[in-house]
Amino acid sequence: MSAEIIDGKAIAKELRATLKSEVEELVDDHGITPGLAVVLVGEDPASQVYVRNKHRACERAGIATRDIRMDEDATHQEVMDAVQELNNDPNIHGILVQLPLPDQIDEEEVLNAIDPAKDVDGFHPFNLGMLLSGQPTFVACTPKGVMHMIDEMGIDLTGKEAVIIGRSTIVGKPQALLLLYRHCTVTICHSRTQDLAEHCRNADVLVAAVGRPHMITGDMIKPGATVIDVGINRLEDGSLVGDVDFDSAVEVAGAITPVPGGVGPMTIAMLLRNTVDAARRAAGL
Ligand code: GUN
């Protein structure tokens, strides 16, 4: 039996259409055009693709964008100054500093300098703390997008075993909390986990966010499980693959996201969601 394919592209498209109407309403009724600023330091090719896709999605939804591009050798202070300027710009409602940053820049300090009210990535300790305390404000786009996909598929989460592979602050940890709030029994696996396969085989919902191509194979998946592949790995031949070995997993899972066309488009749609929410909140709406 072959799993149902979770079409992230289609789900994201629908959400973007809703957001476009919300933006039109904000412009027409309140004179507010949501604005997103993206800071990109250096020439990382993957980051350039991400940033281009973000801009295109914003443009289509009617969200204004501002691009701040800095040289690979930009100083820490220059990046901090750019963030400060965006914090003070009333036309900018969301700020995203594209990661990774070059080594000379203290990533933590830069992310902490973003005004939490403009932190559409949800990486600031204030917003992470709000999520932990059960009062989510801005939630990181990828885990939030994963939840939206699961809901759109009508998958019931209450009481389910959820296993997340990866413990990053950007995906793994917030994903665990979001699944916990939906009454899953949550396990976080990581590089030191003993017998990863055994944990995976227990999962009704498996979220892979490790960044290792084809690490999760069909024999590690519980029959009928929902498999969400957050990984985007570029192979030497230029092709993009996930953390899950799709061909073997699709034969076992109940539902599965493809790469590309799964989680990726959802992450961008959620960035737009957070930017529109930021603009609304800034206006006290
Ligand atoms: N680099 C890869 N993914 C992301 C993301 O979601 N946000 C930011 N800021 N940088 C990234």
Coordinates of C-alpha atoms in Angstrom, one line a residue, residues 21-255:
S21 CA -7.2 38.7 1.0
E22 CA -6.2 39.6 4.6
V23 CA -3.5 42.0 3.2
E24 CA -6.1 43.6 0.9
E25 CA -8.4 44.2 3.8
L26 CA -5.5 45.7 5.9
V27 CA -4.6 48.0 3.0
D28 CA -8.2 49.0 2.1
D29 CA -9.7 49.3 5.6
H30 CA -6.7 50.5 7.7
G31 CA -4.1 51.9 5.2
I32 CA -1.5 49.3 6.4
T33 CA 0.7 47.5 4.0
P34 CA 2.5 44.7 5.9
G35 CA 6.3 44.9 5.4
L36 CA 9.0 42.3 5.8
A37 CA 12.7 43.0 5.8
V38 CA 15.2 40.3 5.1
V39 CA 18.9 40.6 6.0
L40 CA 21.2 38.4 4.0
V41 CA 24.9 38.4 4.8
G42 CA 27.2 36.8 2.2
E43 CA 26.7 34.8 -0.9
D44 CA 25.6 31.4 0.4
P45 CA 23.8 30.0 -2.7
A46 CA 21.1 28.1 -0.7
S47 CA 20.3 31.2 1.3
Q48 CA 20.0 33.3 -1.9
V49 CA 17.4 30.8 -3.2
Y50 CA 15.5 30.9 0.1
V51 CA 15.5 34.7 0.1
R52 CA 14.4 35.0 -3.5
N53 CA 11.5 32.6 -2.8
K54 CA 10.5 34.6 0.2
H55 CA 10.5 37.8 -1.7
R56 CA 8.4 36.4 -4.5
A57 CA 5.8 35.0 -2.1
C58 CA 5.6 38.3 -0.3
E59 CA 5.1 40.2 -3.6
R60 CA 2.3 37.9 -4.7
A61 CA 0.5 38.3 -1.4
G62 CA 0.8 42.1 -1.4
I63 CA 3.4 42.3 1.4
A64 CA 6.1 44.9 0.9
T65 CA 9.7 43.7 1.2
R66 CA 13.0 45.3 2.0
D67 CA 16.2 43.6 1.2
I68 CA 19.4 44.3 3.1
R69 CA 22.3 42.6 1.5
M70 CA 25.7 42.7 3.2
D71 CA 29.1 41.5 2.1
E72 CA 30.5 38.2 3.4
D73 CA 33.0 40.2 5.4
A74 CA 30.5 42.5 7.1
T75 CA 31.3 43.1 10.7
H76 CA 29.2 42.0 13.7
Q77 CA 28.4 45.7 14.5
E78 CA 27.3 46.4 10.9
V79 CA 24.7 43.6 11.1
M80 CA 23.6 44.8 14.6
D81 CA 23.2 48.3 13.2
A82 CA 21.1 47.0 10.3
V83 CA 18.8 45.2 12.8
Q84 CA 18.5 48.3 14.9
E85 CA 17.5 50.4 12.0
L86 CA 14.8 47.9 11.0
N87 CA 13.6 47.8 14.6
N88 CA 13.0 51.5 14.4
D89 CA 11.4 51.5 10.9
P90 CA 7.6 51.8 11.3
N91 CA 7.0 50.4 7.8
I92 CA 8.7 47.2 8.7
H93 CA 6.6 44.8 10.7
G94 CA 8.7 41.6 10.3
I95 CA 12.5 41.2 10.4
L96 CA 14.2 38.0 9.2
V97 CA 18.0 37.6 9.4
Q98 CA 18.8 34.7 7.1
L99 CA 20.8 32.0 8.7
P100 CA 23.6 30.8 8.7
L101 CA 25.6 33.9 9.3
P102 CA 29.4 34.1 8.6
D103 CA 31.6 33.1 11.5
Q104 CA 32.7 36.6 12.5
I105 CA 29.1 37.4 13.5
D106 CA 27.6 36.4 16.8
E107 CA 24.4 34.8 15.6
E108 CA 22.8 34.6 19.1
E109 CA 23.4 38.3 19.8
V110 CA 22.0 39.3 16.4
L111 CA 18.8 37.3 16.9
N112 CA 18.4 38.6 20.4
A113 CA 18.6 42.2 19.1
I114 CA 15.5 41.8 16.9
D115 CA 12.5 43.5 18.4
P116 CA 10.4 40.5 19.7
A117 CA 7.3 42.2 18.2
K118 CA 8.9 42.0 14.7
D119 CA 10.5 38.5 15.2
V120 CA 8.5 36.7 12.5
D121 CA 11.0 33.8 12.7
G122 CA 10.0 33.2 16.3
F123 CA 13.7 32.7 17.3
H124 CA 13.9 35.4 20.0
P125 CA 14.1 34.1 23.6
F126 CA 11.0 36.1 24.5
N127 CA 8.9 34.4 21.8
L128 CA 10.4 31.0 22.6
G129 CA 9.6 31.5 26.2
M130 CA 6.0 32.5 25.4
L131 CA 5.7 29.2 23.5
L132 CA 7.1 27.2 26.3
S133 CA 4.7 28.9 28.8
G134 CA 1.7 28.0 26.6
Q135 CA 1.0 31.6 25.3
P136 CA 2.4 31.4 21.8
T137 CA 3.1 34.7 20.1
F138 CA 5.4 34.3 17.0
V139 CA 6.1 30.6 16.5
A140 CA 8.9 29.4 14.2
C141 CA 7.6 29.0 10.6
T142 CA 8.7 25.4 9.9
P143 CA 7.1 23.7 12.9
K144 CA 4.1 26.0 12.6
G145 CA 3.8 25.0 9.0
V146 CA 4.0 21.3 9.9
M147 CA 1.1 21.6 12.3
H148 CA -1.0 23.4 9.6
M149 CA -0.3 20.5 7.1
I150 CA -1.3 17.9 9.7
D151 CA -4.5 19.8 10.4
E152 CA -5.3 20.2 6.8
M153 CA -4.9 16.5 6.3
G154 CA -7.4 15.9 9.1
I155 CA -5.0 13.8 11.1
D156 CA -6.0 13.4 14.7
L157 CA -3.2 13.9 17.1
T158 CA -4.7 13.3 20.6
G159 CA -2.9 10.5 22.4
K160 CA -0.6 9.7 19.5
E161 CA 3.1 8.9 19.8
A162 CA 5.1 11.7 18.1
V163 CA 8.8 11.3 17.5
I164 CA 10.9 14.2 16.4
I165 CA 14.4 13.6 15.1
G166 CA 16.5 16.7 15.7
R167 CA 16.6 19.0 18.7
S168 CA 17.3 22.4 17.2
T169 CA 15.7 25.6 18.6
I170 CA 14.5 26.4 15.1
V171 CA 12.6 23.2 14.5
G172 CA 12.9 20.2 16.9
K173 CA 12.2 21.9 20.2
P174 CA 9.3 24.1 19.1
Q175 CA 7.8 21.2 17.1
A176 CA 7.9 19.1 20.3
L177 CA 6.0 21.7 22.2
L178 CA 3.4 22.2 19.5
L179 CA 2.7 18.5 19.3
L180 CA 2.6 18.3 23.1
Y181 CA 0.0 21.1 23.2
R182 CA -2.1 18.9 20.9
H183 CA -1.9 16.0 23.4
C184 CA 0.7 13.9 21.7
T185 CA 3.2 11.8 23.7
V186 CA 6.4 13.4 22.5
T187 CA 9.9 12.0 22.1
I188 CA 12.8 14.0 20.8
C189 CA 15.7 12.0 19.3
H190 CA 19.1 13.4 18.5
S191 CA 22.6 12.4 17.6
R192 CA 23.3 10.7 20.9
T193 CA 20.0 8.7 20.9
Q194 CA 20.5 5.0 21.4
D195 CA 18.5 2.8 18.9
L196 CA 17.0 5.6 16.9
A197 CA 15.2 3.0 14.7
E198 CA 13.3 1.6 17.7
H199 CA 12.0 5.0 18.6
C200 CA 11.0 5.7 15.1
R201 CA 9.1 2.4 14.8
N202 CA 7.0 3.6 17.7
A203 CA 5.9 6.8 16.0
D204 CA 2.4 7.5 14.8
V205 CA 3.8 10.9 13.8
L206 CA 7.4 11.1 12.7
V207 CA 9.1 14.4 12.1
A208 CA 12.6 14.2 10.6
A209 CA 14.7 17.4 11.0
V210 CA 18.3 16.4 11.0
G211 CA 19.8 17.4 7.6
R212 CA 21.1 14.0 6.7
P213 CA 20.0 12.7 3.3
H214 CA 17.8 9.5 3.3
M215 CA 18.6 8.7 7.0
I216 CA 15.1 7.4 7.7
T217 CA 14.3 4.3 5.8
G218 CA 11.0 2.4 5.3
D219 CA 12.0 -0.3 7.9
M220 CA 12.2 2.4 10.6
I221 CA 8.5 3.5 10.0
K222 CA 5.4 2.2 11.7
P223 CA 2.8 1.0 9.2
G224 CA 0.3 3.8 8.6
A225 CA 2.4 6.5 10.3
T226 CA 2.3 10.2 9.3
V227 CA 5.9 11.1 8.1
I228 CA 6.9 14.7 7.9
D229 CA 10.3 15.3 6.2
V230 CA 11.8 18.7 7.2
G231 CA 15.2 17.9 5.6
I232 CA 16.3 19.7 2.5
N233 CA 19.6 18.2 1.4
R234 CA 21.4 18.9 -1.9
L235 CA 23.2 15.9 -3.3
E236 CA 26.4 16.1 -5.4
D237 CA 24.4 15.7 -8.6
G238 CA 22.4 18.8 -7.6
S239 CA 19.2 17.1 -6.7
L240 CA 17.2 17.9 -3.5
V241 CA 16.3 15.1 -1.1
G242 CA 14.9 14.9 2.4
D243 CA 16.0 13.2 5.5
V244 CA 13.6 10.4 4.7
D245 CA 14.2 7.8 2.0
F246 CA 11.0 8.5 0.2
D247 CA 10.8 5.5 -2.0
S248 CA 11.0 3.0 0.8
A249 CA 9.0 5.1 3.3
V250 CA 6.1 5.7 0.9
E251 CA 5.4 2.0 0.9
V252 CA 4.9 1.9 4.7
A253 CA 3.6 5.3 5.9
G254 CA 0.0 6.3 5.9
A255 CA 0.8 9.8 4.8

